[in-house]
Amino acid sequence: AQRVTQPEKLLSVFKGAPVELKCNYSYSGSPELFWYVQYSRQRLQLLLRHISRESIKGFTADLNKGETSFHLKKPFAQEEDSAMYYCALTHSGNTPLVFGKGTRLSVIA
Amino acid sequence: DAGVIQSPRHEVTEMGQEVTLRCKPISGHNSLFWYRQTMMRGLELLIYFNNNVPIDDSGMPEDRFSAKMPNASFSTLKIQPSEPRDSAVYFCASSPRDRGTGELFFGEGSRLTVL
């Protein structure tokens, strides 16, 4: 069975500090991993996907199959990064996304 | 495009009452998903449709929950009878054919409170 684990419910960092939101998954095949974000009073939206290998709003995430992880990182946190972040997994692109329970990031000025 | 539209945004009802949540997906999207969000369990998939056909409803908690998609532009999620433990935010999301099921476009959610 597919499972996504986000071990931290809440993560607080100071503005300008590095941030890492952890995500681990369990799936024996070749997964597709995503990060979704929900800013206050906004819709849940896609932030980035591992196959794109892109940086969005300064965030990057690398799929580590050996550690079955897909941690989200940003070198310098900004106040506007405060939001709820969800890691999600699918496989073959034809199965629905399985989400982690989410991590609330709070960036303190 | 206004995106995925859900109604009502907020619903407060009493235990035992019927609740109907509505969703209009983005035009042209062929997959539609219903998720439930709670503090304890996070985002859980309830059911999803592909080309208006229910594909997987294994996430529907029990027979009190039912979902329909009579056409490509409308879906409903019904709870009858409702119970306090059904209190949650219910999200509808749609996905276009060429994006697989990974890139979802979410509605604003319907916050349900069952007293």
PDB file of N, CA, C and O in Angstrom, chain A residues 9 34 36 38 41 43-46 49 86 90 93-101, chain B residues 2-4 33 35 37 40-43 45 48 91 100-104 106-108:
ATOM      1  N   LYS A   9       4.050  18.100  12.371  1.00  0.00           N
ATOM      2  CA  LYS A   9       2.770  18.791  12.165  1.00  0.00           C
ATOM      3  C   LYS A   9       2.993  20.283  12.022  1.00  0.00           C
ATOM      4  O   LYS A   9       2.298  20.959  11.278  1.00  0.00           O
ATOM      5  N   PHE A  34       4.870  14.763  -5.305  1.00  0.00           N
ATOM      6  CA  PHE A  34       4.443  16.148  -5.476  1.00  0.00           C
ATOM      7  C   PHE A  34       4.450  16.850  -4.121  1.00  0.00           C
ATOM      8  O   PHE A  34       4.288  16.219  -3.081  1.00  0.00           O
ATOM      9  N   TYR A  36       2.170  20.007  -2.486  1.00  0.00           N
ATOM     10  CA  TYR A  36       1.069  20.948  -2.622  1.00  0.00           C
ATOM     11  C   TYR A  36       1.144  21.936  -1.459  1.00  0.00           C
ATOM     12  O   TYR A  36       1.622  21.608  -0.374  1.00  0.00           O
ATOM     13  N   GLN A  38      -1.052  25.179   0.685  1.00  0.00           N
ATOM     14  CA  GLN A  38      -2.290  25.911   0.914  1.00  0.00           C
ATOM     15  C   GLN A  38      -1.978  27.137   1.754  1.00  0.00           C
ATOM     16  O   GLN A  38      -1.726  27.025   2.959  1.00  0.00           O
ATOM     17  N   ARG A  41      -6.438  31.279   3.377  1.00  0.00           N
ATOM     18  CA  ARG A  41      -7.579  31.751   2.587  1.00  0.00           C
ATOM     19  C   ARG A  41      -7.414  31.518   1.076  1.00  0.00           C
ATOM     20  O   ARG A  41      -8.043  32.199   0.278  1.00  0.00           O
ATOM     21  N   ARG A  43      -6.779  28.365  -2.142  1.00  0.00           N
ATOM     22  CA  ARG A  43      -6.999  26.964  -2.472  1.00  0.00           C
ATOM     23  C   ARG A  43      -5.708  26.163  -2.353  1.00  0.00           C
ATOM     24  O   ARG A  43      -4.608  26.710  -2.506  1.00  0.00           O
ATOM     25  N   LEU A  44      -5.873  24.906  -2.115  1.00  0.00           N
ATOM     26  CA  LEU A  44      -4.745  23.987  -2.180  1.00  0.00           C
ATOM     27  C   LEU A  44      -4.258  23.960  -3.627  1.00  0.00           C
ATOM     28  O   LEU A  44      -5.054  23.816  -4.555  1.00  0.00           O
ATOM     29  N   GLN A  45      -2.960  24.112  -3.812  1.00  0.00           N
ATOM     30  CA  GLN A  45      -2.431  24.187  -5.175  1.00  0.00           C
ATOM     31  C   GLN A  45      -1.097  23.466  -5.284  1.00  0.00           C
ATOM     32  O   GLN A  45      -0.363  23.324  -4.303  1.00  0.00           O
ATOM     33  N   LEU A  46      -0.803  23.043  -6.496  1.00  0.00           N
ATOM     34  CA  LEU A  46       0.447  22.341  -6.745  1.00  0.00           C
ATOM     35  C   LEU A  46       1.613  23.308  -6.604  1.00  0.00           C
ATOM     36  O   LEU A  46       1.600  24.394  -7.171  1.00  0.00           O
ATOM     37  N   ARG A  49       6.623  19.240  -8.624  1.00  0.00           N
ATOM     38  CA  ARG A  49       6.613  17.793  -8.813  1.00  0.00           C
ATOM     39  C   ARG A  49       8.030  17.335  -9.090  1.00  0.00           C
ATOM     40  O   ARG A  49       8.822  18.085  -9.675  1.00  0.00           O
ATOM     41  N   TYR A  86       1.634  19.952   1.870  1.00  0.00           N
ATOM     42  CA  TYR A  86       1.285  18.538   1.772  1.00  0.00           C
ATOM     43  C   TYR A  86       2.187  17.852   0.746  1.00  0.00           C
ATOM     44  O   TYR A  86       2.340  18.325  -0.375  1.00  0.00           O
ATOM     45  N   THR A  90       1.687   9.464  -6.279  1.00  0.00           N
ATOM     46  CA  THR A  90       0.901   8.638  -7.168  1.00  0.00           C
ATOM     47  C   THR A  90       1.873   7.718  -7.899  1.00  0.00           C
ATOM     48  O   THR A  90       3.087   7.876  -7.779  1.00  0.00           O
ATOM     49  N   GLY A  93       0.794   7.671 -12.836  1.00  0.00           N
ATOM     50  CA  GLY A  93      -0.019   8.799 -13.255  1.00  0.00           C
ATOM     51  C   GLY A  93      -1.482   8.474 -13.420  1.00  0.00           C
ATOM     52  O   GLY A  93      -2.261   9.314 -13.847  1.00  0.00           O
ATOM     53  N   ASN A  94      -1.864   7.254 -13.081  1.00  0.00           N
ATOM     54  CA  ASN A  94      -3.254   6.873 -13.265  1.00  0.00           C
ATOM     55  C   ASN A  94      -3.983   6.552 -11.976  1.00  0.00           C
ATOM     56  O   ASN A  94      -5.134   6.145 -12.000  1.00  0.00           O
ATOM     57  N   THR A  95      -3.296   6.704 -10.876  1.00  0.00           N
ATOM     58  CA  THR A  95      -3.945   6.449  -9.582  1.00  0.00           C
ATOM     59  C   THR A  95      -4.058   7.765  -8.835  1.00  0.00           C
ATOM     60  O   THR A  95      -3.223   8.648  -8.991  1.00  0.00           O
ATOM     61  N   PRO A  96      -5.082   7.896  -8.023  1.00  0.00           N
ATOM     62  CA  PRO A  96      -5.274   9.164  -7.322  1.00  0.00           C
ATOM     63  C   PRO A  96      -4.130   9.461  -6.367  1.00  0.00           C
ATOM     64  O   PRO A  96      -3.472   8.555  -5.853  1.00  0.00           O
ATOM     65  N   LEU A  97      -3.929  10.724  -6.120  1.00  0.00           N
ATOM     66  CA  LEU A  97      -2.903  11.152  -5.181  1.00  0.00           C
ATOM     67  C   LEU A  97      -3.223  10.678  -3.770  1.00  0.00           C
ATOM     68  O   LEU A  97      -4.355  10.776  -3.307  1.00  0.00           O
ATOM     69  N   VAL A  98      -2.188  10.191  -3.103  1.00  0.00           N
ATOM     70  CA  VAL A  98      -2.260   9.889  -1.675  1.00  0.00           C
ATOM     71  C   VAL A  98      -1.470  10.987  -0.978  1.00  0.00           C
ATOM     72  O   VAL A  98      -0.292  11.214  -1.287  1.00  0.00           O
ATOM     73  N   PHE A  99      -2.113  11.668  -0.045  1.00  0.00           N
ATOM     74  CA  PHE A  99      -1.492  12.803   0.632  1.00  0.00           C
ATOM     75  C   PHE A  99      -0.977  12.420   2.014  1.00  0.00           C
ATOM     76  O   PHE A  99      -1.540  11.544   2.689  1.00  0.00           O
ATOM     77  N   GLY A 100       0.074  13.108   2.429  1.00  0.00           N
ATOM     78  CA  GLY A 100       0.481  13.062   3.820  1.00  0.00           C
ATOM     79  C   GLY A 100      -0.467  13.919   4.643  1.00  0.00           C
ATOM     80  O   GLY A 100      -1.368  14.560   4.097  1.00  0.00           O
ATOM     81  N   LYS A 101      -0.242  13.955   5.953  1.00  0.00           N
ATOM     82  CA  LYS A 101      -1.148  14.709   6.816  1.00  0.00           C
ATOM     83  C   LYS A 101      -0.831  16.198   6.845  1.00  0.00           C
ATOM     84  O   LYS A 101      -1.581  16.970   7.433  1.00  0.00           O
TER      85      LYS A 101
ATOM     86  N   ALA B   2     -13.119  30.265 -13.616  1.00  0.00           N
ATOM     87  CA  ALA B   2     -13.265  30.469 -12.174  1.00  0.00           C
ATOM     88  C   ALA B   2     -12.671  29.325 -11.385  1.00  0.00           C
ATOM     89  O   ALA B   2     -12.649  29.355 -10.170  1.00  0.00           O
ATOM     90  N   GLY B   3     -12.196  28.313 -12.058  1.00  0.00           N
ATOM     91  CA  GLY B   3     -11.657  27.176 -11.358  1.00  0.00           C
ATOM     92  C   GLY B   3     -12.772  26.235 -10.920  1.00  0.00           C
ATOM     93  O   GLY B   3     -13.922  26.355 -11.313  1.00  0.00           O
ATOM     94  N   VAL B   4     -12.411  25.301 -10.061  1.00  0.00           N
ATOM     95  CA  VAL B   4     -13.379  24.357  -9.526  1.00  0.00           C
ATOM     96  C   VAL B   4     -14.291  25.105  -8.548  1.00  0.00           C
ATOM     97  O   VAL B   4     -13.799  25.819  -7.660  1.00  0.00           O
ATOM     98  N   PHE B  33     -12.338  14.379  -8.298  1.00  0.00           N
ATOM     99  CA  PHE B  33     -11.992  13.721  -7.045  1.00  0.00           C
ATOM    100  C   PHE B  33     -12.728  14.403  -5.896  1.00  0.00           C
ATOM    101  O   PHE B  33     -12.854  15.628  -5.873  1.00  0.00           O
ATOM    102  N   TYR B  35     -12.176  14.718  -1.803  1.00  0.00           N
ATOM    103  CA  TYR B  35     -11.304  14.471  -0.663  1.00  0.00           C
ATOM    104  C   TYR B  35     -11.962  15.041   0.593  1.00  0.00           C
ATOM    105  O   TYR B  35     -12.720  16.013   0.539  1.00  0.00           O
ATOM    106  N   GLN B  37     -10.891  16.502   4.479  1.00  0.00           N
ATOM    107  CA  GLN B  37      -9.759  16.971   5.277  1.00  0.00           C
ATOM    108  C   GLN B  37     -10.167  17.118   6.730  1.00  0.00           C
ATOM    109  O   GLN B  37     -11.111  17.843   7.050  1.00  0.00           O
ATOM    110  N   MET B  40      -7.138  15.197  12.258  1.00  0.00           N
ATOM    111  CA  MET B  40      -6.555  13.915  12.669  1.00  0.00           C
ATOM    112  C   MET B  40      -6.029  13.099  11.484  1.00  0.00           C
ATOM    113  O   MET B  40      -4.992  12.453  11.587  1.00  0.00           O
ATOM    114  N   ARG B  41      -6.739  13.136  10.380  1.00  0.00           N
ATOM    115  CA  ARG B  41      -6.428  12.208   9.284  1.00  0.00           C
ATOM    116  C   ARG B  41      -5.896  12.898   8.026  1.00  0.00           C
ATOM    117  O   ARG B  41      -5.552  12.219   7.061  1.00  0.00           O
ATOM    118  N   GLY B  42      -5.844  14.226   8.057  1.00  0.00           N
ATOM    119  CA  GLY B  42      -5.335  14.936   6.892  1.00  0.00           C
ATOM    120  C   GLY B  42      -6.291  14.838   5.721  1.00  0.00           C
ATOM    121  O   GLY B  42      -7.509  14.816   5.904  1.00  0.00           O
ATOM    122  N   LEU B  43      -5.744  14.749   4.510  1.00  0.00           N
ATOM    123  CA  LEU B  43      -6.536  14.673   3.283  1.00  0.00           C
ATOM    124  C   LEU B  43      -6.740  13.217   2.894  1.00  0.00           C
ATOM    125  O   LEU B  43      -5.788  12.506   2.595  1.00  0.00           O
ATOM    126  N   LEU B  45      -8.799  10.546   0.291  1.00  0.00           N
ATOM    127  CA  LEU B  45      -9.597  10.402  -0.920  1.00  0.00           C
ATOM    128  C   LEU B  45     -10.867   9.624  -0.598  1.00  0.00           C
ATOM    129  O   LEU B  45     -10.813   8.546   0.003  1.00  0.00           O
ATOM    130  N   TYR B  48     -13.245   8.857  -6.738  1.00  0.00           N
ATOM    131  CA  TYR B  48     -12.916   9.634  -7.909  1.00  0.00           C
ATOM    132  C   TYR B  48     -13.595   9.060  -9.152  1.00  0.00           C
ATOM    133  O   TYR B  48     -13.914   7.875  -9.213  1.00  0.00           O
ATOM    134  N   PHE B  91     -13.238  18.619  -0.051  1.00  0.00           N
ATOM    135  CA  PHE B  91     -12.674  19.250  -1.241  1.00  0.00           C
ATOM    136  C   PHE B  91     -13.035  18.457  -2.481  1.00  0.00           C
ATOM    137  O   PHE B  91     -12.998  17.228  -2.492  1.00  0.00           O
ATOM    138  N   GLY B 100      -2.499  13.346 -16.164  1.00  0.00           N
ATOM    139  CA  GLY B 100      -2.613  12.217 -15.257  1.00  0.00           C
ATOM    140  C   GLY B 100      -3.412  12.604 -14.031  1.00  0.00           C
ATOM    141  O   GLY B 100      -4.247  13.492 -14.086  1.00  0.00           O
ATOM    142  N   THR B 101      -3.130  11.978 -12.932  1.00  0.00           N
ATOM    143  CA  THR B 101      -3.876  12.259 -11.707  1.00  0.00           C
ATOM    144  C   THR B 101      -3.020  12.977 -10.681  1.00  0.00           C
ATOM    145  O   THR B 101      -3.379  13.072  -9.526  1.00  0.00           O
ATOM    146  N   GLY B 102      -1.873  13.479 -11.112  1.00  0.00           N
ATOM    147  CA  GLY B 102      -0.985  14.125 -10.167  1.00  0.00           C
ATOM    148  C   GLY B 102      -1.214  15.607 -10.004  1.00  0.00           C
ATOM    149  O   GLY B 102      -1.040  16.161  -8.936  1.00  0.00           O
ATOM    150  N   GLU B 103      -1.620  16.276 -11.067  1.00  0.00           N
ATOM    151  CA  GLU B 103      -1.837  17.711 -10.977  1.00  0.00           C
ATOM    152  C   GLU B 103      -3.321  17.965 -10.817  1.00  0.00           C
ATOM    153  O   GLU B 103      -4.089  17.916 -11.775  1.00  0.00           O
ATOM    154  N   LEU B 104      -3.698  18.234  -9.607  1.00  0.00           N
ATOM    155  CA  LEU B 104      -5.101  18.473  -9.281  1.00  0.00           C
ATOM    156  C   LEU B 104      -5.358  19.954  -9.105  1.00  0.00           C
ATOM    157  O   LEU B 104      -4.520  20.689  -8.586  1.00  0.00           O
ATOM    158  N   PHE B 106      -7.929  22.260  -7.166  1.00  0.00           N
ATOM    159  CA  PHE B 106      -8.866  22.129  -6.059  1.00  0.00           C
ATOM    160  C   PHE B 106      -9.867  23.268  -6.013  1.00  0.00           C
ATOM    161  O   PHE B 106      -9.558  24.410  -6.376  1.00  0.00           O
ATOM    162  N   GLY B 107     -11.040  22.946  -5.508  1.00  0.00           N
ATOM    163  CA  GLY B 107     -12.004  23.978  -5.146  1.00  0.00           C
ATOM    164  C   GLY B 107     -11.641  24.559  -3.793  1.00  0.00           C
ATOM    165  O   GLY B 107     -10.666  24.144  -3.160  1.00  0.00           O
ATOM    166  N   GLU B 108     -12.443  25.505  -3.350  1.00  0.00           N
ATOM    167  CA  GLU B 108     -12.175  26.168  -2.084  1.00  0.00           C
ATOM    168  C   GLU B 108     -12.638  25.349  -0.878  1.00  0.00           C
ATOM    169  O   GLU B 108     -12.321  25.694   0.248  1.00  0.00           O
TER     170      GLU B 108
END
